[in-house]
Coordinates of C-alpha atoms in Angstrom, one line a residue:
Chain A
X1 CA 19.1 -22.1 77.6
X2 CA 16.5 -22.9 75.0
X3 CA 17.5 -19.8 73.1
X4 CA 18.0 -20.5 69.4
X5 CA 21.6 -20.0 68.4
X6 CA 22.2 -16.7 66.8
X7 CA 24.0 -17.2 63.5
X8 CA 26.4 -14.7 62.2
X9 CA 26.2 -15.6 58.5
X10 CA 23.7 -18.3 57.5
X11 CA 20.6 -16.3 58.5
X12 CA 21.5 -13.9 55.8
X13 CA 22.2 -16.4 53.0
X14 CA 19.6 -15.1 50.6
X15 CA 20.0 -12.7 47.7
X16 CA 17.9 -9.9 49.2
X17 CA 20.7 -9.5 51.8
X18 CA 23.2 -8.5 49.2
X19 CA 22.6 -4.8 48.7
X20 CA 24.5 -2.2 50.8
X21 CA 21.2 -0.8 52.2
X22 CA 20.3 -4.1 53.6
X23 CA 23.7 -4.5 55.2
X24 CA 23.5 -1.0 56.7
X25 CA 19.9 -1.3 58.0
X26 CA 19.7 -4.9 59.1
X27 CA 23.3 -5.8 60.0
X28 CA 24.7 -2.6 61.5
X29 CA 26.7 -2.3 58.3
X30 CA 29.9 -0.4 58.3
X31 CA 29.6 0.6 61.9
X32 CA 32.5 -1.7 62.6
X33 CA 34.8 0.1 60.2
X34 CA 33.7 3.4 61.6
X35 CA 34.3 2.3 65.1
X36 CA 37.6 0.6 64.4
X37 CA 39.0 3.6 62.5
X38 CA 38.6 5.6 65.7
X39 CA 40.5 3.0 67.7
X40 CA 44.2 2.6 67.8
X41 CA 45.7 -0.2 65.7
X42 CA 46.9 -1.9 68.9
X43 CA 43.4 -1.8 70.4
X44 CA 41.8 -3.3 67.3
X45 CA 44.4 -6.2 67.4
X46 CA 43.9 -6.6 71.1
X47 CA 40.1 -7.0 70.6
X48 CA 40.6 -9.6 67.8
X49 CA 43.0 -11.5 70.1
X50 CA 40.4 -11.5 72.8
X51 CA 37.9 -13.0 70.4
X52 CA 39.8 -16.2 70.0
X53 CA 39.1 -16.1 66.3
X54 CA 41.2 -18.7 64.6
X55 CA 41.7 -18.7 60.8
X56 CA 38.9 -20.4 59.0
X57 CA 40.9 -21.3 55.9
X58 CA 42.5 -24.5 57.3
X59 CA 45.5 -23.8 59.4
X60 CA 43.5 -22.4 62.3
X61 CA 46.1 -19.8 63.3
X62 CA 44.9 -17.2 65.8
X63 CA 43.9 -14.1 63.7
X64 CA 44.8 -11.5 66.2
X65 CA 48.3 -12.9 66.8
X66 CA 48.8 -13.1 63.0
X67 CA 47.9 -9.4 62.6
X68 CA 50.4 -8.6 65.5
X69 CA 53.3 -10.0 63.3
X70 CA 53.0 -7.0 60.9
X71 CA 55.8 -4.6 61.5
X72 CA 54.6 -1.2 62.6
X73 CA 56.9 0.7 60.3
X74 CA 57.6 -0.5 56.8
X75 CA 59.4 1.1 53.9
X76 CA 57.2 -0.8 51.5
X77 CA 53.4 -0.6 51.4
X78 CA 51.5 -3.2 53.4
X79 CA 48.7 -5.3 52.1
X80 CA 45.7 -7.1 53.4
X81 CA 44.7 -10.0 51.1
X82 CA 41.6 -12.1 51.4
X83 CA 42.0 -15.7 50.5
X84 CA 38.8 -16.6 48.6
X85 CA 40.4 -19.4 46.6
X86 CA 38.2 -22.0 48.4
X87 CA 39.9 -24.8 46.6
X88 CA 40.0 -27.5 49.3
X89 CA 37.7 -30.3 48.1
X90 CA 34.7 -30.5 50.4
X91 CA 34.6 -26.7 51.2
X92 CA 31.9 -24.4 49.9
X93 CA 31.2 -21.8 52.6
X94 CA 33.1 -18.7 51.4
X95 CA 31.1 -18.7 48.2
X96 CA 27.9 -18.1 50.1
X97 CA 29.4 -15.3 52.2
X98 CA 30.6 -13.6 49.0
X99 CA 27.4 -13.9 47.0
X100 CA 25.0 -13.1 49.8
X101 CA 26.8 -10.8 52.3
X102 CA 29.7 -9.3 50.4
X103 CA 29.6 -6.1 52.4
X104 CA 30.3 -8.0 55.6
X105 CA 33.6 -9.1 54.0
X106 CA 34.4 -5.6 52.8
X107 CA 33.7 -4.2 56.2
X108 CA 36.0 -6.7 57.8
X109 CA 38.7 -5.9 55.3
X110 CA 38.6 -2.2 56.1
X111 CA 39.0 -3.0 59.8
X112 CA 41.9 -5.4 59.0
X113 CA 43.5 -2.8 56.7
X114 CA 43.4 -0.2 59.5
X115 CA 44.7 -2.7 62.1
X116 CA 47.8 -3.6 60.1
X117 CA 48.3 -0.2 58.4
X118 CA 47.4 -1.4 54.9
X119 CA 45.8 1.0 52.5
X120 CA 45.4 -1.6 49.8
X121 CA 43.5 -4.8 49.9
X122 CA 42.9 -7.6 47.4
X123 CA 40.3 -10.4 47.3
X124 CA 41.9 -13.3 45.6
X125 CA 38.9 -15.3 44.4
X126 CA 39.1 -18.6 42.6
X127 CA 38.7 -18.2 38.8
X128 CA 35.7 -20.5 38.7
X129 CA 33.6 -18.2 40.9
X130 CA 32.9 -15.9 38.0
X131 CA 29.5 -14.8 39.2
X132 CA 30.7 -14.3 42.7
X133 CA 33.5 -12.1 41.4
X134 CA 30.9 -10.0 39.6
X135 CA 28.8 -9.7 42.7
X136 CA 31.9 -8.7 44.8
X137 CA 32.8 -6.0 42.3
X138 CA 29.3 -4.7 42.4
X139 CA 29.4 -4.5 46.2
X140 CA 32.8 -2.8 46.1
X141 CA 31.4 -0.2 43.6
X142 CA 28.5 0.4 46.0
X143 CA 31.0 0.9 48.9
X144 CA 33.1 3.4 46.8
X145 CA 29.9 5.3 45.9
X146 CA 29.1 5.8 49.6
X147 CA 32.7 6.8 50.4
X148 CA 33.3 3.7 52.5
X149 CA 36.2 2.8 50.3
X150 CA 38.7 5.1 48.6
X151 CA 40.1 8.3 50.0
X152 CA 39.5 9.6 53.5
X153 CA 37.0 7.0 54.6
X154 CA 34.4 8.4 57.1
X155 CA 36.5 11.6 57.2
X156 CA 39.1 9.8 59.3
X157 CA 42.0 10.4 56.9
X158 CA 42.3 6.7 56.2
X159 CA 42.5 5.6 52.6
X160 CA 41.6 2.1 51.5
X161 CA 41.4 0.6 48.0
X162 CA 40.0 -2.9 47.4
X163 CA 40.3 -4.9 44.3
X164 CA 39.0 -8.3 43.3
X165 CA 41.7 -10.5 41.7
X166 CA 40.6 -13.7 39.9
X167 CA 42.6 -16.8 40.0
X168 CA 42.5 -19.1 37.0
X169 CA 42.2 -22.7 38.2
X170 CA 44.9 -23.9 40.5
X171 CA 44.3 -25.6 43.8
X172 CA 47.8 -24.6 45.0
X173 CA 46.8 -20.9 45.0
X174 CA 45.0 -21.5 48.2
X175 CA 48.4 -21.8 49.7
X176 CA 49.2 -18.2 50.8
X177 CA 52.5 -17.7 49.2
X178 CA 51.4 -19.3 45.9
X179 CA 48.4 -17.0 46.1
X180 CA 50.7 -14.0 46.4
X181 CA 52.7 -15.1 43.4
X182 CA 49.5 -15.5 41.4
X183 CA 48.4 -12.0 42.6
X184 CA 51.7 -10.7 41.3
X185 CA 51.1 -12.2 37.8
X186 CA 53.3 -15.2 38.2
X187 CA 52.8 -19.0 38.3
X188 CA 51.2 -20.0 41.5
X189 CA 54.2 -21.7 43.0
X190 CA 54.7 -21.6 46.8
X191 CA 57.6 -19.6 48.1
X192 CA 60.4 -20.6 50.4
X193 CA 59.6 -19.5 53.9
X194 CA 61.0 -17.5 55.7
X195 CA 60.4 -14.7 54.9
X196 CA 56.8 -15.1 55.9
X197 CA 54.2 -12.9 54.3
X198 CA 54.0 -10.7 57.4
X199 CA 57.6 -9.6 56.6
X200 CA 57.6 -9.8 52.8
X201 CA 54.4 -10.8 51.1
X202 CA 52.6 -9.2 48.2
X203 CA 54.9 -7.1 46.0
X204 CA 57.6 -7.5 48.7
X205 CA 55.5 -5.6 51.3
X206 CA 54.3 -6.9 54.7
X207 CA 51.1 -8.8 54.0
X208 CA 48.4 -10.5 55.9
X209 CA 46.4 -13.2 54.1
X210 CA 43.1 -14.2 55.8
X211 CA 40.3 -16.4 54.7
X212 CA 36.8 -15.0 53.8
X213 CA 35.0 -16.4 56.8
X214 CA 37.8 -15.1 59.1
X215 CA 37.5 -11.6 57.7
X216 CA 33.7 -11.7 57.7
X217 CA 33.8 -12.4 61.4
X218 CA 35.7 -9.2 62.2
X219 CA 32.8 -6.8 62.0
X220 CA 31.0 -8.8 64.7
X221 CA 34.1 -8.7 66.9
X222 CA 34.3 -4.9 66.6
X223 CA 30.6 -4.3 67.1
X224 CA 29.9 -6.7 69.9
X225 CA 33.3 -7.2 71.5
X226 CA 36.0 -9.8 71.4
X227 CA 34.7 -11.4 74.6
X228 CA 31.2 -11.8 73.3
X229 CA 32.6 -13.5 70.1
X230 CA 34.9 -15.7 72.2
X231 CA 31.9 -16.9 74.2
X232 CA 30.1 -18.1 71.1
X233 CA 32.6 -20.9 70.9
X234 CA 32.4 -23.9 73.2
X235 CA 36.1 -24.7 73.7
X236 CA 38.6 -22.4 75.4
X237 CA 40.7 -21.5 72.4
X238 CA 37.9 -21.4 69.8
X239 CA 35.8 -18.3 69.5
X240 CA 32.8 -17.7 67.3
X241 CA 30.7 -19.9 65.1
X242 CA 31.9 -22.0 62.3
X243 CA 30.4 -22.8 58.9
X244 CA 30.6 -26.5 58.7
X245 CA 30.3 -27.9 55.1
X246 CA 28.9 -31.4 54.9
X247 CA 28.7 -33.3 51.6
X248 CA 28.8 -36.8 50.1
X249 CA 26.5 -39.5 51.4
X250 CA 24.2 -37.7 53.8
X251 CA 20.5 -37.0 53.4
X252 CA 20.9 -33.2 53.9
X253 CA 24.2 -32.0 52.6
X254 CA 24.9 -28.3 53.0
X255 CA 26.2 -25.6 55.4
X256 CA 25.5 -25.7 59.1
X257 CA 26.6 -22.8 61.2
X258 CA 27.3 -24.0 64.8
X259 CA 29.3 -22.8 67.7
X260 CA 33.0 -23.5 67.3
X261 CA 33.8 -26.7 69.2
X262 CA 30.1 -27.2 69.9
X263 CA 29.3 -30.2 67.8
X264 CA 30.6 -33.7 67.4
X265 CA 31.0 -35.3 64.0
X266 CA 28.3 -37.8 64.9
X267 CA 25.8 -34.9 65.7
X268 CA 26.7 -33.1 62.5
X269 CA 26.1 -36.2 60.4
X270 CA 23.1 -37.7 62.1
X271 CA 21.3 -34.8 63.7
X272 CA 22.0 -31.9 61.4
X273 CA 22.6 -33.7 58.0
X274 CA 19.9 -36.3 59.0
X275 CA 22.0 -39.4 58.6
X276 CA 23.4 -41.5 55.8
X277 CA 21.9 -41.5 52.3
X278 CA 19.5 -44.4 51.7
X279 CA 20.1 -45.4 55.4
X280 CA 23.3 -47.2 54.5
X281 CA 26.1 -47.9 57.0
X282 CA 28.7 -45.3 57.4
X283 CA 32.1 -46.3 56.0
X284 CA 34.4 -43.3 56.3
X285 CA 34.5 -39.6 57.1
X286 CA 37.0 -37.0 56.0
X287 CA 36.5 -34.3 58.5
X288 CA 38.4 -31.2 57.1
X289 CA 38.6 -31.2 53.4
X290 CA 40.1 -33.9 51.3
X291 CA 43.6 -33.2 52.8
X292 CA 42.5 -34.3 56.2
X293 CA 43.3 -37.9 57.3
X294 CA 40.2 -40.1 57.1
X295 CA 38.3 -41.3 60.1
X296 CA 36.6 -44.7 60.7
X297 CA 33.0 -45.0 61.9
X298 CA 34.1 -45.7 65.5
X299 CA 35.9 -42.3 65.6
X300 CA 33.0 -39.9 65.0
X301 CA 32.2 -39.0 68.6
X302 CA 35.1 -36.5 68.4
X303 CA 34.3 -32.8 68.8
X304 CA 34.7 -31.1 65.5
X305 CA 37.4 -28.6 66.4
X306 CA 41.1 -28.1 66.0
X307 CA 42.6 -29.8 69.0
X308 CA 40.2 -32.7 69.4
X309 CA 40.7 -33.8 65.8
X310 CA 44.5 -33.2 66.0
X311 CA 44.5 -35.5 69.0
X312 CA 43.1 -38.4 67.0
X313 CA 45.5 -37.8 64.1
X314 CA 43.3 -35.8 61.7
X315 CA 42.5 -32.2 61.3
X316 CA 39.6 -29.7 61.1
X317 CA 41.1 -27.9 58.2
X318 CA 38.5 -25.9 56.4
X319 CA 35.6 -27.7 58.2
X320 CA 34.7 -29.5 55.0
X321 CA 33.2 -32.8 56.1
X322 CA 33.0 -35.5 53.4
X323 CA 30.9 -38.5 54.3
X324 CA 31.2 -41.9 52.6
X325 CA 28.8 -44.8 53.0
X326 CA 29.4 -48.5 52.5
X327 CA 28.1 -48.0 48.9
X328 CA 31.4 -46.5 47.7
X329 CA 34.7 -48.3 47.3
X330 CA 37.3 -46.6 49.5
X331 CA 40.2 -47.7 47.2
X332 CA 38.5 -46.0 44.3
X333 CA 37.9 -43.0 46.4
X334 CA 41.5 -42.7 47.6
X335 CA 42.7 -43.2 43.9
X336 CA 40.5 -40.2 43.0
X337 CA 41.8 -38.1 45.9
X338 CA 45.4 -38.9 45.0
X339 CA 44.7 -38.1 41.3
X340 CA 43.7 -34.7 42.5
X341 CA 47.0 -34.0 44.3
X342 CA 49.0 -35.4 41.4
X343 CA 47.2 -33.0 39.1
X344 CA 47.5 -30.1 41.4
X345 CA 51.1 -30.5 42.5
X346 CA 52.9 -27.4 41.2
X347 CA 56.0 -29.5 40.4
X348 CA 58.6 -27.5 42.3
X349 CA 59.5 -30.2 44.8
X350 CA 60.5 -33.6 43.5
X351 CA 59.0 -35.7 46.3
X352 CA 55.5 -34.2 45.6
X353 CA 55.8 -34.0 41.9
X354 CA 57.0 -37.6 41.4
X355 CA 55.5 -39.1 44.5
X356 CA 51.9 -38.1 43.9
X357 CA 51.9 -39.5 40.4
X358 CA 53.5 -42.7 41.6
X359 CA 50.9 -43.1 44.4
X360 CA 48.2 -42.6 41.8
X361 CA 49.6 -45.2 39.5
X362 CA 49.9 -47.7 42.4
X363 CA 46.3 -47.0 43.5
X364 CA 45.0 -47.3 40.0
X365 CA 46.4 -50.8 39.6
X366 CA 45.2 -51.8 43.0
X367 CA 41.7 -50.5 42.2
X368 CA 41.6 -52.5 39.0
X369 CA 42.7 -55.7 40.6
X370 CA 46.3 -55.5 39.2
X371 CA 47.9 -54.7 42.5
X372 CA 50.9 -56.6 43.8
X373 CA 51.2 -57.9 47.3
X374 CA 54.0 -55.5 48.1
X375 CA 52.1 -52.5 46.7
X376 CA 50.6 -51.5 50.1
X377 CA 54.0 -51.1 51.7
X378 CA 55.3 -49.4 48.6
X379 CA 52.4 -46.9 48.8
X380 CA 53.2 -46.2 52.4
X381 CA 56.9 -45.8 51.6
X382 CA 56.2 -43.2 48.9
X383 CA 53.7 -41.3 51.2
X384 CA 56.3 -41.2 54.0
X385 CA 58.9 -39.9 51.6
X386 CA 56.6 -37.0 50.5
X387 CA 55.4 -36.1 54.0
X388 CA 57.5 -33.2 55.5
X389 CA 59.8 -33.0 52.5
X390 CA 58.1 -30.3 50.5
X391 CA 58.1 -26.5 50.5
X392 CA 54.4 -26.3 51.1
X393 CA 51.6 -28.4 52.7
X394 CA 50.4 -29.9 49.5
X395 CA 52.8 -32.8 49.9
X396 CA 51.5 -33.6 53.4
X397 CA 48.0 -33.1 52.1
X398 CA 48.6 -35.8 49.5
X399 CA 50.4 -38.2 51.9
X400 CA 47.9 -37.9 54.8
X401 CA 44.9 -39.5 53.0
X402 CA 47.1 -42.4 51.7
X403 CA 48.5 -43.3 55.0
X404 CA 45.2 -42.9 56.9
X405 CA 43.1 -44.8 54.3
X406 CA 45.6 -47.7 54.3
X407 CA 45.8 -47.8 58.1
X408 CA 42.0 -47.7 58.6
X409 CA 40.8 -49.7 55.6
X410 CA 43.7 -52.0 55.0
X411 CA 41.5 -55.0 54.5
X412 CA 39.8 -53.3 51.5
X413 CA 43.1 -52.9 49.8
X414 CA 44.1 -56.5 50.5
X415 CA 40.8 -57.8 49.1
X416 CA 41.4 -55.9 45.8
X417 CA 45.0 -57.3 45.5
X418 CA 44.2 -60.8 46.5
X419 CA 40.9 -61.1 44.7
X420 CA 42.3 -59.6 41.5
X421 CA 39.4 -57.2 41.2
X422 CA 37.3 -54.6 42.9
X423 CA 34.7 -56.5 44.9
X424 CA 32.0 -53.9 44.2
X425 CA 32.8 -53.5 40.5
Chain B
X1 CA 53.7 -6.2 15.0
X2 CA 50.6 -6.0 12.8
X3 CA 47.1 -5.1 13.5
X4 CA 45.9 -5.5 17.1
X5 CA 43.7 -8.5 17.8
X6 CA 42.4 -7.3 21.1
X7 CA 39.7 -4.7 21.2
X8 CA 39.6 -1.2 22.4
X9 CA 37.3 -2.4 25.2
X10 CA 40.1 -4.7 26.4
X11 CA 42.7 -2.0 26.5
X12 CA 40.3 0.4 28.2
X13 CA 39.5 -2.2 30.9
X14 CA 43.2 -2.8 31.5
X15 CA 44.0 0.9 31.7
X16 CA 41.2 1.2 34.3
X17 CA 42.7 -1.7 36.3
X18 CA 46.3 -0.6 36.1
X19 CA 46.3 1.9 39.0
X20 CA 45.0 -0.9 41.2
X21 CA 48.4 -2.7 41.2
X22 CA 51.9 -1.5 42.1
X23 CA 53.4 -3.5 39.2
X24 CA 52.4 -3.9 35.6
X25 CA 53.0 -7.7 35.6
X26 CA 50.2 -8.0 38.1
X27 CA 47.9 -7.3 35.2
X28 CA 48.8 -10.5 33.6
X29 CA 46.1 -12.8 35.0
X30 CA 43.3 -10.2 34.6
X31 CA 44.6 -9.5 31.0
X32 CA 44.5 -13.2 30.1
X33 CA 41.0 -13.5 31.5
X34 CA 39.8 -10.5 29.6
X35 CA 41.5 -11.7 26.4
X36 CA 39.9 -15.1 26.7
X37 CA 36.5 -13.6 27.4
X38 CA 36.8 -11.8 24.2
X39 CA 38.2 -14.5 21.9
X40 CA 37.3 -17.7 23.6
X41 CA 40.9 -19.0 23.8
X42 CA 44.5 -17.7 24.0
X43 CA 46.3 -18.1 20.7
X44 CA 50.0 -17.5 20.4
X45 CA 49.3 -14.2 18.7
X46 CA 47.0 -13.1 21.5
X47 CA 49.6 -14.0 24.1
X48 CA 52.2 -12.1 22.2
X49 CA 50.0 -9.1 22.1
X50 CA 49.4 -9.3 25.9
X51 CA 53.2 -9.6 26.3
X52 CA 53.7 -6.4 24.4
X53 CA 51.0 -4.6 26.3
X54 CA 52.5 -5.6 29.7
X55 CA 56.0 -5.2 28.6
X56 CA 57.3 -8.7 29.4
X57 CA 58.8 -11.5 27.3
X58 CA 56.2 -13.6 25.4
X59 CA 57.7 -16.7 27.2
X60 CA 56.7 -15.2 30.5
X61 CA 53.1 -15.0 29.3
X62 CA 53.1 -18.6 28.2
X63 CA 54.8 -19.8 31.3
X64 CA 51.9 -18.3 33.4
X65 CA 49.1 -19.1 31.0
X66 CA 50.1 -22.8 30.9
X67 CA 50.2 -23.0 34.7
X68 CA 46.4 -22.4 35.2
X69 CA 43.8 -24.8 33.9
X70 CA 41.2 -22.1 33.1
X71 CA 43.2 -20.6 30.3
X72 CA 42.3 -22.3 27.1
X73 CA 45.5 -22.8 25.0
X74 CA 43.5 -24.3 22.2
X75 CA 40.0 -23.4 20.8
X76 CA 37.0 -24.7 22.8
X77 CA 33.4 -25.3 21.7
X78 CA 30.6 -22.8 21.9
X79 CA 29.5 -24.7 25.0
X80 CA 32.3 -25.6 27.4
X81 CA 31.2 -28.3 29.8
X82 CA 33.3 -28.8 32.9
X83 CA 32.2 -31.5 35.2
X84 CA 33.5 -31.8 38.7
X85 CA 34.5 -35.4 39.5
X86 CA 36.3 -34.7 42.8
X87 CA 35.3 -36.4 46.0
X88 CA 31.8 -35.0 46.8
X89 CA 30.7 -35.1 43.1
X90 CA 32.0 -38.6 42.5
X91 CA 30.2 -39.7 45.6
X92 CA 27.0 -38.3 44.2
X93 CA 27.2 -39.5 40.6
X94 CA 29.5 -37.0 38.9
X95 CA 31.3 -39.8 37.1
X96 CA 28.1 -41.2 35.6
X97 CA 27.3 -37.7 34.3
X98 CA 30.6 -37.5 32.5
X99 CA 30.1 -41.0 31.0
X100 CA 26.6 -40.1 29.9
X101 CA 27.9 -37.0 28.3
X102 CA 30.7 -38.8 26.5
X103 CA 28.2 -41.2 25.0
X104 CA 25.7 -38.5 24.1
X105 CA 28.2 -36.2 22.5
X106 CA 30.3 -39.0 21.0
X107 CA 33.5 -37.5 22.4
X108 CA 36.0 -38.2 25.2
X109 CA 36.9 -35.8 28.0
X110 CA 39.2 -33.1 26.7
X111 CA 37.7 -33.2 23.2
X112 CA 35.5 -30.9 21.2
X113 CA 32.6 -32.1 18.9
X114 CA 33.4 -31.8 15.2
X115 CA 30.8 -29.1 14.8
X116 CA 32.6 -27.0 17.4
X117 CA 29.5 -27.0 19.6
X118 CA 30.6 -28.8 22.7
X119 CA 33.9 -29.2 24.6
X120 CA 33.8 -31.7 27.4
X121 CA 36.2 -31.6 30.4
X122 CA 36.6 -33.1 33.8
X123 CA 37.3 -30.6 36.5
X124 CA 38.7 -30.6 39.9
X125 CA 36.6 -29.4 42.9
X126 CA 34.4 -26.5 41.9
X127 CA 33.5 -25.6 45.5
X128 CA 29.9 -26.7 45.2
X129 CA 30.1 -29.9 47.2
X130 CA 26.9 -29.3 49.1
X131 CA 25.0 -29.3 45.9
X132 CA 26.9 -32.1 44.2
X133 CA 27.2 -33.2 41.5
X134 CA 28.0 -29.9 39.9
X135 CA 29.3 -28.7 36.6
X136 CA 30.2 -25.4 34.8
X137 CA 28.7 -24.6 31.5
X138 CA 30.8 -21.7 30.2
X139 CA 30.8 -19.3 33.2
X140 CA 27.8 -20.6 35.0
X141 CA 27.4 -23.3 37.7
X142 CA 24.8 -26.1 37.4
X143 CA 24.3 -28.0 40.6
X144 CA 22.3 -30.9 42.1
X145 CA 22.5 -32.4 38.6
X146 CA 21.2 -35.8 37.5
X147 CA 21.0 -37.4 34.0
X148 CA 17.4 -36.2 33.2
X149 CA 18.3 -32.6 34.3
X150 CA 21.5 -32.7 32.3
X151 CA 19.7 -34.0 29.2
X152 CA 17.1 -31.2 29.5
X153 CA 19.9 -28.6 29.8
X154 CA 21.9 -29.9 26.8
X155 CA 18.9 -30.5 24.6
X156 CA 17.9 -26.9 25.1
X157 CA 21.2 -25.5 23.8
X158 CA 21.1 -24.1 20.3

C-alpha cells in the first residue's frame, strides 16, 4: 500500500510535456481517440459511465450520463464544447492542463465528439488566458498536421474540427448557456432552461459542455478502462483523481492532485499545504470556489467531496479551496466577495441585479462601522430573496456566502456595528 | 463608408476563421479581439466597421462589446495594468499593490497617466490564485508579486 499515487495530470505540469511528440511517446497520446473511434458510441458512453467521472467544473454531474442525454439523431449538427472559462474565484487548475498538456484535452475532445456524434468542437477559454489560447492553438495545429484532427481521422471516416474561442472577461460565461451565447457572438446572458444544451445548445444544435479537467480525464478512461478510473476515487460515486486548488493563507498554496474523496479539508490544509501562513489560527475556509458557503474551523474534518460537503451545507464546486486566517477581517472579505457578484451579475434577473448591489452596499457600511443594528437581518432578507429566484446559479452563488458568513461569524458583524468601526482597522 | 481602419491582416484572419463557425455573428468576439489587438481600443468607427464586415447592426456590436470587460471602449495606456483584487489576491496583499501603484503613478484605478503610458485597473479573479497576488500587464501574467518586484517591473518599462 506504500505505492506512491499515480497522478494523471500534475506529473506532467512542465513545459517539456507540451509538444505532440511527448504526448505520443510518454502518455500513450492519441491511442484513446484511435481506440474510441473503433468502439460504438454506446460503448464509449458506457465506459465513461462505469468510470464514475463527475464534472470537474462545479456541478459534479456524472459525465457519462450527461453524454447519454444527446439525441442519437438530430437534424441540426451536434457540438462538443469545452468550458475553459475557469472563472470561479479560487480555481486555477484548467490553466495548467491547457498550458502543459493541451494534447490530453484535444484527445479527450475527439473521444467526446465521437461519443455524442459531434464533428465540431470548441474550446471556450477565458479571455485573460491569452498565452494559454496561443498554446492551445499551436497544439491544435500540431494535431491537424498529423491528421488527428480534420477529415477522416485515423482513416475511420470520422471528421472532427476543433477551434479555440476566446471569451472577453465575464464570470457569467462559465455558466454553460451564457457560454453558448458568448460562443454565438452574443452577450453572455444565461438562457432559460429548458431546453437544456443537450437538446438545443450551440447554434441550436444538441450540445455537451464539459470542463477541461473532465475532458482531460477521458483518454485515461478509454486507455485504462472505466473500472480502473473509478477505483482511483475513494468514495463510491466519485471516480478518478481531482486537482484541488488551495490558495489564500497557507504556507504552500498551489495544486494538489489527490484521489477523489480521498482527503479531508484538514489534511489538505495542514498536511499538503503545510498549514496556515505565519502559523496563525485558522478563521474560515471556503471549500469550493467563492460561491461555496463558508466553513468554520471546527468543520474541516469533512472529506473534500461532493456529498460530504453537501451534507454540511456547503459544496465542492470547482475544488478551489480558499483559506483565511485570523489575520483577515471576515466582514471585509465578504464585502469583497459580494462586490464580485454585484459586478458580474448579468442584469437579466431583478433579484440578482438589484440584490447583489444592495448586499454590497450594506456590507460596505457594516465594514466601515456605519452599519445599523437591523442591517444583519436585512442582509439575510435580501440574500433569501435572491436565492432560488434567478435564471442561473449566480444568484445562489451570491446569496450562499452572505448567509453562511453571517451564520458562522455573526459576532464579527455585530462587533463592527456596535463598535462603530472595524476592530482590525 | 470611407477608408477602412482595420488592416488586411485583420480581414485575412477573419476569412480564415469564418469556416470554423456555422454563423457569421459568431465571428463577433474574435473580430473585436483582433480589432483591439490592432488598435488598442474599440472606437465607434472601428465597431461600425466590424458591424459592416459581419453584416449586423452597429448597435448589436456595441451591445456585445459593452458586456465584456476586456474590450476597451476608450483608449488605454501603452502599459495596461490589471490587478486582481479578488479573494485569493486580496488575502495575499493585492490591495496593497493597487494602493502602491496608485501612489506611484499618481492616478486612481480606472485612469490613465497624462503621458498615456499607464492605465491602472482592478480586475476580478484572473485564475492565478495559487500564485497570488497576480496581475496582468497587457497580455501577460505576473504572479507571486510583492511591492519590490512590482517596482522593479514598472521601473524597467520604457
